[in-house]
Tab-separated table of C-alpha atoms in Angstrom:
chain	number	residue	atom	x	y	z
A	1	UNK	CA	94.767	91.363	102.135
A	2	UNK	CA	97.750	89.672	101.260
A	3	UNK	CA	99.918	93.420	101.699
A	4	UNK	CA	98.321	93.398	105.270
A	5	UNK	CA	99.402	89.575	105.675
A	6	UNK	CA	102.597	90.579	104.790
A	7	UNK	CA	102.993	93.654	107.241
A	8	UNK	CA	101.766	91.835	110.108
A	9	UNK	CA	104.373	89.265	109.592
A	10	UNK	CA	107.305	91.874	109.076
A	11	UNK	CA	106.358	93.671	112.136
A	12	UNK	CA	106.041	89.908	114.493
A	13	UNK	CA	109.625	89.098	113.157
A	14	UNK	CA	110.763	92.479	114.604
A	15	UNK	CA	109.013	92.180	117.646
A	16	UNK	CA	110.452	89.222	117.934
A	17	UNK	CA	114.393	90.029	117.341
A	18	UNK	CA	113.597	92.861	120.008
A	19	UNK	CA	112.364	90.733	122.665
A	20	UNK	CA	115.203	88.104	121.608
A	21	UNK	CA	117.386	90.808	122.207
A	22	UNK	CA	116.514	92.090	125.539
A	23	UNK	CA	116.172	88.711	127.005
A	24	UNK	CA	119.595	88.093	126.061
A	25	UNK	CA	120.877	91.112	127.266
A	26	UNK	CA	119.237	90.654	130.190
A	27	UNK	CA	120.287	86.787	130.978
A	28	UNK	CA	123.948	87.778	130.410
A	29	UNK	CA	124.237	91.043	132.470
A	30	UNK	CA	122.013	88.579	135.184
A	31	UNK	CA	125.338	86.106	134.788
A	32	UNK	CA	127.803	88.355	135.413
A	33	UNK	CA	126.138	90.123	138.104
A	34	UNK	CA	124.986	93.341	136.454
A	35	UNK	CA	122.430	95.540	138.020
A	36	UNK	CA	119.837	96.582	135.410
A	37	UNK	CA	116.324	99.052	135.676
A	38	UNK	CA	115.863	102.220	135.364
A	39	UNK	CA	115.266	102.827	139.107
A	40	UNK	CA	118.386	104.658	139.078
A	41	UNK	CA	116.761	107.498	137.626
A	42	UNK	CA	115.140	108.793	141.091
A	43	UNK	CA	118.381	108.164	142.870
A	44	UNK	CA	120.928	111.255	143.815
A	45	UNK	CA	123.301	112.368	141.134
A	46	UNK	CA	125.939	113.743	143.313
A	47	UNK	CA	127.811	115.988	140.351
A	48	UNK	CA	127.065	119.785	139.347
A	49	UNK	CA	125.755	120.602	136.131
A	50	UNK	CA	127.680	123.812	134.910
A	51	UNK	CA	125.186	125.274	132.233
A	52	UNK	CA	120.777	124.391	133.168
A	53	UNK	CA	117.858	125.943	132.307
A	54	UNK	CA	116.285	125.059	135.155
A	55	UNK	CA	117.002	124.958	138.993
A	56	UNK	CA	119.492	121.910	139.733
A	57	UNK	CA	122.051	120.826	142.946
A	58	UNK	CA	123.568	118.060	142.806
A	59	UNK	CA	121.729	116.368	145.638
A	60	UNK	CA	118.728	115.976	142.888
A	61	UNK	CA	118.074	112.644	141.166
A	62	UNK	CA	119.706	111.257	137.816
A	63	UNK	CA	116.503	111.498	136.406
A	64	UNK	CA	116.160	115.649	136.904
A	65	UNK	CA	119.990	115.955	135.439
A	66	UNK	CA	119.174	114.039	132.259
A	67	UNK	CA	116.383	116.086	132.048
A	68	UNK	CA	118.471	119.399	132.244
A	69	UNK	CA	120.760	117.664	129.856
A	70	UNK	CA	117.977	117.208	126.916
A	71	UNK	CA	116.360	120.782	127.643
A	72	UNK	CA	120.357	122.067	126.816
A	73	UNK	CA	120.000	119.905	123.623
A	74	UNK	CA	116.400	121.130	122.595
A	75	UNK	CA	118.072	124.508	123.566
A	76	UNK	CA	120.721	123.890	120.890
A	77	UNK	CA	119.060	122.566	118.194
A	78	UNK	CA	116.175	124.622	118.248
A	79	UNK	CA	118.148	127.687	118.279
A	80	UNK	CA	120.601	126.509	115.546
A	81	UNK	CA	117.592	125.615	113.667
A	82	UNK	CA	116.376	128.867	113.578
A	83	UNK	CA	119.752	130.882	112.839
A	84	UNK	CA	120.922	127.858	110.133
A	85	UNK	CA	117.839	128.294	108.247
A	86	UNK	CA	118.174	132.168	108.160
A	87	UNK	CA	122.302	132.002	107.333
A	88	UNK	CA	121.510	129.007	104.597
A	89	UNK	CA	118.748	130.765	102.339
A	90	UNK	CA	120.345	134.228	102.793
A	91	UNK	CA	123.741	132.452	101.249
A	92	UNK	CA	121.453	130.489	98.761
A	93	UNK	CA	120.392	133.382	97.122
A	94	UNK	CA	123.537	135.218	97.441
A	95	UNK	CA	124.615	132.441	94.841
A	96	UNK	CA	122.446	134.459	92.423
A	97	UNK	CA	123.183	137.813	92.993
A	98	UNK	CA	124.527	140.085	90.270
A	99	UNK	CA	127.078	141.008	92.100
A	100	UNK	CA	130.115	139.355	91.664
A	101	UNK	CA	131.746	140.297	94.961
A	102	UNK	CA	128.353	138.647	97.427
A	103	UNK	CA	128.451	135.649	94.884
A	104	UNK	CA	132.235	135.286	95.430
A	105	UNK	CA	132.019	135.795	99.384
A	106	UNK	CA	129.100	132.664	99.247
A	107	UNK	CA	130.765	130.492	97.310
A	108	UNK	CA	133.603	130.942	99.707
A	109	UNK	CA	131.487	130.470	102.844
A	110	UNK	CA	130.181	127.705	101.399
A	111	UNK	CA	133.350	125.753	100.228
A	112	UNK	CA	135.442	126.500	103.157
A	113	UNK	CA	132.582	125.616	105.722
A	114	UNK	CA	131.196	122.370	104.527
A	115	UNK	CA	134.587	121.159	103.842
A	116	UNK	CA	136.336	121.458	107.130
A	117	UNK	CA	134.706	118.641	109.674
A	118	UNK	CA	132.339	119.980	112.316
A	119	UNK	CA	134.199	119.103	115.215
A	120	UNK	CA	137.193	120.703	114.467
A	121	UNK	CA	134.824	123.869	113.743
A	122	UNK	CA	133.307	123.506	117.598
A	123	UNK	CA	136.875	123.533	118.740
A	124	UNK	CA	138.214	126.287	116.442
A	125	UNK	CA	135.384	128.558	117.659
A	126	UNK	CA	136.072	127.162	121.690
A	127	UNK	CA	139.341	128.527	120.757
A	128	UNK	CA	138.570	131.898	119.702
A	129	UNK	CA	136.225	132.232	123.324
A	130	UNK	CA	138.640	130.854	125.687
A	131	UNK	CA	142.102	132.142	124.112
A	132	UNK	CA	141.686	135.243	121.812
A	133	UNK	CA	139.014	137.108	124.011
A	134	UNK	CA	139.950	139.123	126.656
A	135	UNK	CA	139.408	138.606	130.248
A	136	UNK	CA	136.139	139.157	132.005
A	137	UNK	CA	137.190	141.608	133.815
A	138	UNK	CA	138.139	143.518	130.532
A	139	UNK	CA	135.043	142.609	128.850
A	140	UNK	CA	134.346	143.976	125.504
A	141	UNK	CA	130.740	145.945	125.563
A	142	UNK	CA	128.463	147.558	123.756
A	143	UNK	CA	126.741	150.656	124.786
A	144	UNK	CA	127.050	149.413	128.384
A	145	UNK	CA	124.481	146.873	127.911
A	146	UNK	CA	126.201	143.983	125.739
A	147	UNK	CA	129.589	141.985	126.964
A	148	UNK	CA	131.591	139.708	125.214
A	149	UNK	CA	134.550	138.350	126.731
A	150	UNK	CA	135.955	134.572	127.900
A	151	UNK	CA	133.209	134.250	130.316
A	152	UNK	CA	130.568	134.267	127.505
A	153	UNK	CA	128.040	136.849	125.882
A	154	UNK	CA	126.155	138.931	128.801
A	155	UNK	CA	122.957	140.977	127.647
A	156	UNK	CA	119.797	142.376	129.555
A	157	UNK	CA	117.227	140.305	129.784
A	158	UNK	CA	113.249	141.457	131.219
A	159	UNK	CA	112.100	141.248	134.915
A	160	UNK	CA	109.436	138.728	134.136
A	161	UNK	CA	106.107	139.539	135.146
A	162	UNK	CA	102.845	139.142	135.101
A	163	UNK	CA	102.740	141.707	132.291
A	164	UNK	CA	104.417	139.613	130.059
A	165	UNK	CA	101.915	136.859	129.740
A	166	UNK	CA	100.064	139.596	128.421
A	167	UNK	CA	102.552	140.315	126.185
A	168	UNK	CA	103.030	136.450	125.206
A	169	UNK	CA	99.003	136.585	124.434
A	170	UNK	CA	99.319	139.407	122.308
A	171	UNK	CA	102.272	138.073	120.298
A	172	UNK	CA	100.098	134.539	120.092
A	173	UNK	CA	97.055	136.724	118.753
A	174	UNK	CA	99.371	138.437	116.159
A	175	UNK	CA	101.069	135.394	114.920
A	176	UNK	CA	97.273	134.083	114.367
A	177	UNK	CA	96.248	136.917	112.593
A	178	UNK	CA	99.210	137.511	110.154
A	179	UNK	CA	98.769	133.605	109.589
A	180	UNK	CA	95.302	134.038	108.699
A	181	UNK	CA	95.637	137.263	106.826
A	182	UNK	CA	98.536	135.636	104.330
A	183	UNK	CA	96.549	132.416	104.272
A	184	UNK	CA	93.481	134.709	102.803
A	185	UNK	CA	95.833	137.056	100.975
A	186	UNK	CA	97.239	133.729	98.933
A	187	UNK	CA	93.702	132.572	98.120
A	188	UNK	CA	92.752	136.175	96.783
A	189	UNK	CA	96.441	135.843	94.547
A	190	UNK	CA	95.289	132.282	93.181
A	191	UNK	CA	91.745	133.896	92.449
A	192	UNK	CA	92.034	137.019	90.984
A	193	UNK	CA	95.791	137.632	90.641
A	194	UNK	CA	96.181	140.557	92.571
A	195	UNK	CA	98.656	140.412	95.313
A	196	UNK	CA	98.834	142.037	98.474
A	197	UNK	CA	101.671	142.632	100.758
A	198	UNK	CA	102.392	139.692	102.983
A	199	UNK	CA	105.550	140.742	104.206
A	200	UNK	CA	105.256	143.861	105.817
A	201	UNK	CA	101.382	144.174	106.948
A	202	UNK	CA	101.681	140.704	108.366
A	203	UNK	CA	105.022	142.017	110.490
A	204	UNK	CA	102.538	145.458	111.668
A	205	UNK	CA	100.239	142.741	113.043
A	206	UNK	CA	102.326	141.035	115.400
A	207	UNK	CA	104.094	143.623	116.426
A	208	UNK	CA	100.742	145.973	116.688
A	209	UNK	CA	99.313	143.089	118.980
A	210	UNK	CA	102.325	142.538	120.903
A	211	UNK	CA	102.439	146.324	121.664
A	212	UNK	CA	99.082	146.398	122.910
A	213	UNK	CA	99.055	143.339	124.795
A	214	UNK	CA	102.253	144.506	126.771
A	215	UNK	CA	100.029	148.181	127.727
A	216	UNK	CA	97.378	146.342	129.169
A	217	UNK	CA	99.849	144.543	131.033
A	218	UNK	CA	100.790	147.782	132.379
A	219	UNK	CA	103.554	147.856	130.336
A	220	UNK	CA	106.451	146.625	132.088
A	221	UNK	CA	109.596	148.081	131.910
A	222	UNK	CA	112.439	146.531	134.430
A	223	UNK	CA	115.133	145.290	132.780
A	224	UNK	CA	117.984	143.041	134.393
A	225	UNK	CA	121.474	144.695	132.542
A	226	UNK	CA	124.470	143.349	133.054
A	227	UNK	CA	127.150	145.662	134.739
A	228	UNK	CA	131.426	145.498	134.529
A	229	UNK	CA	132.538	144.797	138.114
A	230	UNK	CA	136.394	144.399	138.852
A	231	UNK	CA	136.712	141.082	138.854
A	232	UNK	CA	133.194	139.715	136.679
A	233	UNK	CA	130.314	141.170	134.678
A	234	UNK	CA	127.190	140.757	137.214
A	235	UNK	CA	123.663	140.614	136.327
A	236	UNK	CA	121.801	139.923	133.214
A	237	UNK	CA	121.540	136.515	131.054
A	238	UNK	CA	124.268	134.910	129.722
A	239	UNK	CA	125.646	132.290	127.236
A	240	UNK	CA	128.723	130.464	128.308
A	241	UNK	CA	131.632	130.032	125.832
A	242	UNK	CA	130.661	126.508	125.423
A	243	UNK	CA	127.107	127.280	124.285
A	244	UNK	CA	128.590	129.660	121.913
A	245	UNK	CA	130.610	127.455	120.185
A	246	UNK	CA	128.294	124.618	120.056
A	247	UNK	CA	126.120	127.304	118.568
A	248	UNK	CA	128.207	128.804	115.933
A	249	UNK	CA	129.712	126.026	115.220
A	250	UNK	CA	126.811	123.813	113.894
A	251	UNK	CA	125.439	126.661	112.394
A	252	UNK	CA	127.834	127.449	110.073
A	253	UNK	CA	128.526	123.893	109.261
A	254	UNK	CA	125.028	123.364	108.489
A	255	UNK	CA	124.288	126.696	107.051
A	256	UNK	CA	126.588	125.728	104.304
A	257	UNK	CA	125.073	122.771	103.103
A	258	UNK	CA	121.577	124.223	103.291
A	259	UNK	CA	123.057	127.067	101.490
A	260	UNK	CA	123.418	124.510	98.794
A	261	UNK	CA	120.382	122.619	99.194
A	262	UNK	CA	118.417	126.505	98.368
A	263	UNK	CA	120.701	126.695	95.635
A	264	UNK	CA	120.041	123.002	93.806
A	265	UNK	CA	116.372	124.111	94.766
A	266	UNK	CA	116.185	126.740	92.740
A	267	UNK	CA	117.739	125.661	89.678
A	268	UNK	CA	115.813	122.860	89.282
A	269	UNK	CA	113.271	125.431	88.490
A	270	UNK	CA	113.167	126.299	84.439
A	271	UNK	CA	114.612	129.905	83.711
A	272	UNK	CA	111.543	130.094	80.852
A	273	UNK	CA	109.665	130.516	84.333
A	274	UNK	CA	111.847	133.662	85.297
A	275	UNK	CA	111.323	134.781	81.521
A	276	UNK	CA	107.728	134.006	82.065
A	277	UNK	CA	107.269	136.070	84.797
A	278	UNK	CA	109.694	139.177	83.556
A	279	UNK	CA	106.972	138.938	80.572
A	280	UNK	CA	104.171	139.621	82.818
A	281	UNK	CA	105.888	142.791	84.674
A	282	UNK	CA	107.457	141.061	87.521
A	283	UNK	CA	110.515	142.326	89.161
A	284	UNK	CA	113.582	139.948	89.644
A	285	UNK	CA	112.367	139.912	93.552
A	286	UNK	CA	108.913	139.180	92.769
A	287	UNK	CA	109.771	136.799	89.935
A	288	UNK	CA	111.666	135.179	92.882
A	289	UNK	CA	109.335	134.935	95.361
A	290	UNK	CA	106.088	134.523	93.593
A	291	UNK	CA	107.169	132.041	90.894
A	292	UNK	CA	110.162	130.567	91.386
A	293	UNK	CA	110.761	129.459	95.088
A	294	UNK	CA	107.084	128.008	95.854
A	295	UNK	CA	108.378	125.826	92.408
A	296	UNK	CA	111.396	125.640	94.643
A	297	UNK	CA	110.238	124.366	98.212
A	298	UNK	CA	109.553	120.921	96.778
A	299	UNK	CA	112.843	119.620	96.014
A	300	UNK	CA	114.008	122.411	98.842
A	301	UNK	CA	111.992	120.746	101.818
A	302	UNK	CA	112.851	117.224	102.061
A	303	UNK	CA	116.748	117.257	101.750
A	304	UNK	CA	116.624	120.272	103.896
A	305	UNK	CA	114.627	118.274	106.513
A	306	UNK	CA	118.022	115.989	106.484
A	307	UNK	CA	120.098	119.219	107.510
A	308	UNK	CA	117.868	119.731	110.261
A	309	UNK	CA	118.457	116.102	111.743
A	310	UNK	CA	121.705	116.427	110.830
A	311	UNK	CA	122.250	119.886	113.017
A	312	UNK	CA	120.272	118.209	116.068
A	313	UNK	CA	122.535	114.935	115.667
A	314	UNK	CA	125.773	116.678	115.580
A	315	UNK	CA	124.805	118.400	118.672
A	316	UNK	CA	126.261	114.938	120.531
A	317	UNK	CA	129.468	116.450	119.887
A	318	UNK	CA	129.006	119.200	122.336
A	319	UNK	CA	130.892	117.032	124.592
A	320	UNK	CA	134.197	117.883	122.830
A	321	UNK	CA	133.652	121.269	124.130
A	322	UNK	CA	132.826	120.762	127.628
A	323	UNK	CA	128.572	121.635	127.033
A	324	UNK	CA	126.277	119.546	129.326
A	325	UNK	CA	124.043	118.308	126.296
A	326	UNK	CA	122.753	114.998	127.475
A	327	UNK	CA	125.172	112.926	125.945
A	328	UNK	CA	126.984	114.562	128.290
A	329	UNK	CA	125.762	114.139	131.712
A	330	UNK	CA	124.415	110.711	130.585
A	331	UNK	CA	128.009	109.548	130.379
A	332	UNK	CA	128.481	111.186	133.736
A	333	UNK	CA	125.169	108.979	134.923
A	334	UNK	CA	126.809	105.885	133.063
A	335	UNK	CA	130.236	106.122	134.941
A	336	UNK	CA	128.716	106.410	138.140
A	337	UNK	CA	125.611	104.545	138.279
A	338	UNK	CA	126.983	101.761	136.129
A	339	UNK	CA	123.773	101.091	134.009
A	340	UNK	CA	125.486	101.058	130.691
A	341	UNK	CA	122.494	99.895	128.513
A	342	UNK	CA	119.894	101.971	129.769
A	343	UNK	CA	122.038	105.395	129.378
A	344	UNK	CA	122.921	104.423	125.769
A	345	UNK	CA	118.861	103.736	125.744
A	346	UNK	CA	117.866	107.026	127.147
A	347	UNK	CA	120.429	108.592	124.660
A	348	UNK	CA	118.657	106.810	121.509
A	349	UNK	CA	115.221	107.606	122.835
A	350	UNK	CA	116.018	111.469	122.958
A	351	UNK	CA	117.412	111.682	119.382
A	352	UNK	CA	114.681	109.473	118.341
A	353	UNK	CA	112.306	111.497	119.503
A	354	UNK	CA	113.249	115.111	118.337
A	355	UNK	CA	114.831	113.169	114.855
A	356	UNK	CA	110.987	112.032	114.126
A	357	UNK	CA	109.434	114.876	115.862
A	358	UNK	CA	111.615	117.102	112.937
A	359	UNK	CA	110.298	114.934	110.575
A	360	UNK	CA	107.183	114.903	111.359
A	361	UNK	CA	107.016	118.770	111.741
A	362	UNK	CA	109.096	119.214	108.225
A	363	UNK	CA	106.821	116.428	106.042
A	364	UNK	CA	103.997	118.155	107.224
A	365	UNK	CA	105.240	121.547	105.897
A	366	UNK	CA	106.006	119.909	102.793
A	367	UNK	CA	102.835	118.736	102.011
A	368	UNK	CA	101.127	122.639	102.380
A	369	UNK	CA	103.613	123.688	100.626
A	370	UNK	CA	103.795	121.151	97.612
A	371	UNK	CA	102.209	122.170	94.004
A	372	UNK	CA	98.771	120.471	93.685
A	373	UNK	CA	99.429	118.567	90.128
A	374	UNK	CA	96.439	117.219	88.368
């Protein structure tokens, strides 16, 4: 009782420095004649948005074009996500290699990388786009199909259909299934230890499923491929150079540090484990992913939650580069409209929001994943 006593009075003191706070705010932008709301959100923008994900003209409301500027963050992060996590283990483990030549190219990545500060990196790869590429016109390309040049990366992309919902549900169905099969194939392991491939056969199931939900969706085939005109390449999807660098940029910043994080991870493990589990017949491969890194994930997960946050926070310095995150275009909104406080509000809310989403997302990871101790 007296914990509870105790939390209810922490959380009225903070209630009430909030409310003290916006009242005060609020009584001195009322002196000085300060509009404040948030009705400015349904009013028209009045500015282009060079990069969206979804349809925008400038005659649309501030509200849609901070909207378009947190999908381009989401768009970011998520994608970085993905590609830091794959860069960061792979040079993790490449710290352990017996061969001297991929441990010396890691430990090289990984000093030179997480030493040099991440904004310079977003301009040093803005740079190489805008200044060491050629010209569109002259586009580097692969097999016809691929083109690189100062206007950005240009690859095919599908003619979306109805087919590929099909497709979607058949990927969905897969994912299920491998999820379920390794789930089962783990519980078999723990029970009998005998284990089964959960690599591979998983990887046949999604992609088995995926195939067969495309054919009954008559199997689509249209592509939309980018082609070389004189002047442009036309057609296709593209990623501008500023998407590119905020890409690669946070990437390998962040892929260094988780690159560490895998590393610390796994020797906190004892080698007598390793020697354990050569004793038993294990390959170095198995050794490593049957023994040591599930010992691993539970002083990998948390600080590797951190470089996630991390990557998503750092994408506020797209703005260096000329990328309409919503930093961005809520500046844009702030100059314009004038509402100060509730732009640097919206701001907070949207990296408050994916920041505990992450969280929330990782710390439930880390609790499948942590070793039941009696």
């Amino acid at each position: 009782m007296r914990g509870l006593v105790y939390q209810a009075v922490a959380l009225a003191l903070i209630a009430a420095a909030l409310w003290f706070l916006a009242h005060n705010t609020q009584q001195n932008m009322r002196v000085r004649g300060i509009q404040s709301g948030f009705d400015f959100l349904t009013q028209a923008a009045g500015f282009d948005i060079g990069e969206t994900m979804i349809a925008y003209d400038a005659s649309q409301s501030y509200g849609r074009a901070i909207w378009i500027g947190v999908l381009n963050t989401l768009r970011v992060a998520l994608v970085g996500i993905v590609l830091t996590t794959v860069l960061g283990v792979l040079l993790g483990l490449g710290r352990f290699s017996r061969n001297a030549l991929v441990r010396g190219l890691c430990y090289g990545y990984v000093e030179l990388f997480r030493n040099v500060p991440v904004l310079l990196q977003l301009l040093m790869w803005y740079l190489l786009f805008v200044e060491l590429l050629p010209a569109t016109h002259q586009a580097w390309n692969l097999a016809d199909a691929v083109y690189l040049s100062k206007g950005g990366l240009s690859f095919p992309v599908p003619v979306w259909g109805a087919g590929h919902l099909w497709m979607l549900g058949g990927l969905a169905a897969g994912v299920a299934a491998a999820a379920s099969y390794r789930g089962w194939a783990q519980r078999q392991f723990e029970r009998t230890g005998q284990d089964r491939d959960r690599l591979w056969l998983p990887l046949a199931m999604v992609a088995v499923l995926t195939a067969l939900g495309w054919l009954l969706g008559g199997g689509p085939r249209d592509w939309h491929v980018p082609e070389q005109s004189r002047f442009m390449v036309d057609g296709g999807a593209s990623a501008t150079p500023e998407f590119m660098a905020v890409l690669l940029g946070l990437v390998a910043y962040t892929a260094a540090f988780v690159a560490e994080v895998v590393r610390g991870g796994i020797q906190s493990v004892s080698h007598g484990q390793s020697e354990a589990a050569a004793s038993l017949g294990l390959s170095r491969r198995q050794a490593m992913r049957l023994v040591v890194l599930p010992q691993a994930l539970r002083v990998i997960i948390p600080p590797l939650t951190n470089q996630y946050l991390n990557l998503t926070k750092n994408s506020s310095l797209a703005v260096a580069v000329g990328y309409p995150d919503v930093v961005s275009i809520a500046n844009t909104t702030l100059n314009q409209s004038g509402r100060a406080v509730e732009c640097i509000a919206i701001i907070m809310l949207v990296y408050l929001s994916t920041s505990l989403t992450t969280s929330l997302v990782m710390n439930a990871y880390n609790r499948r994943v942590a070793i039941k101790e009696r």
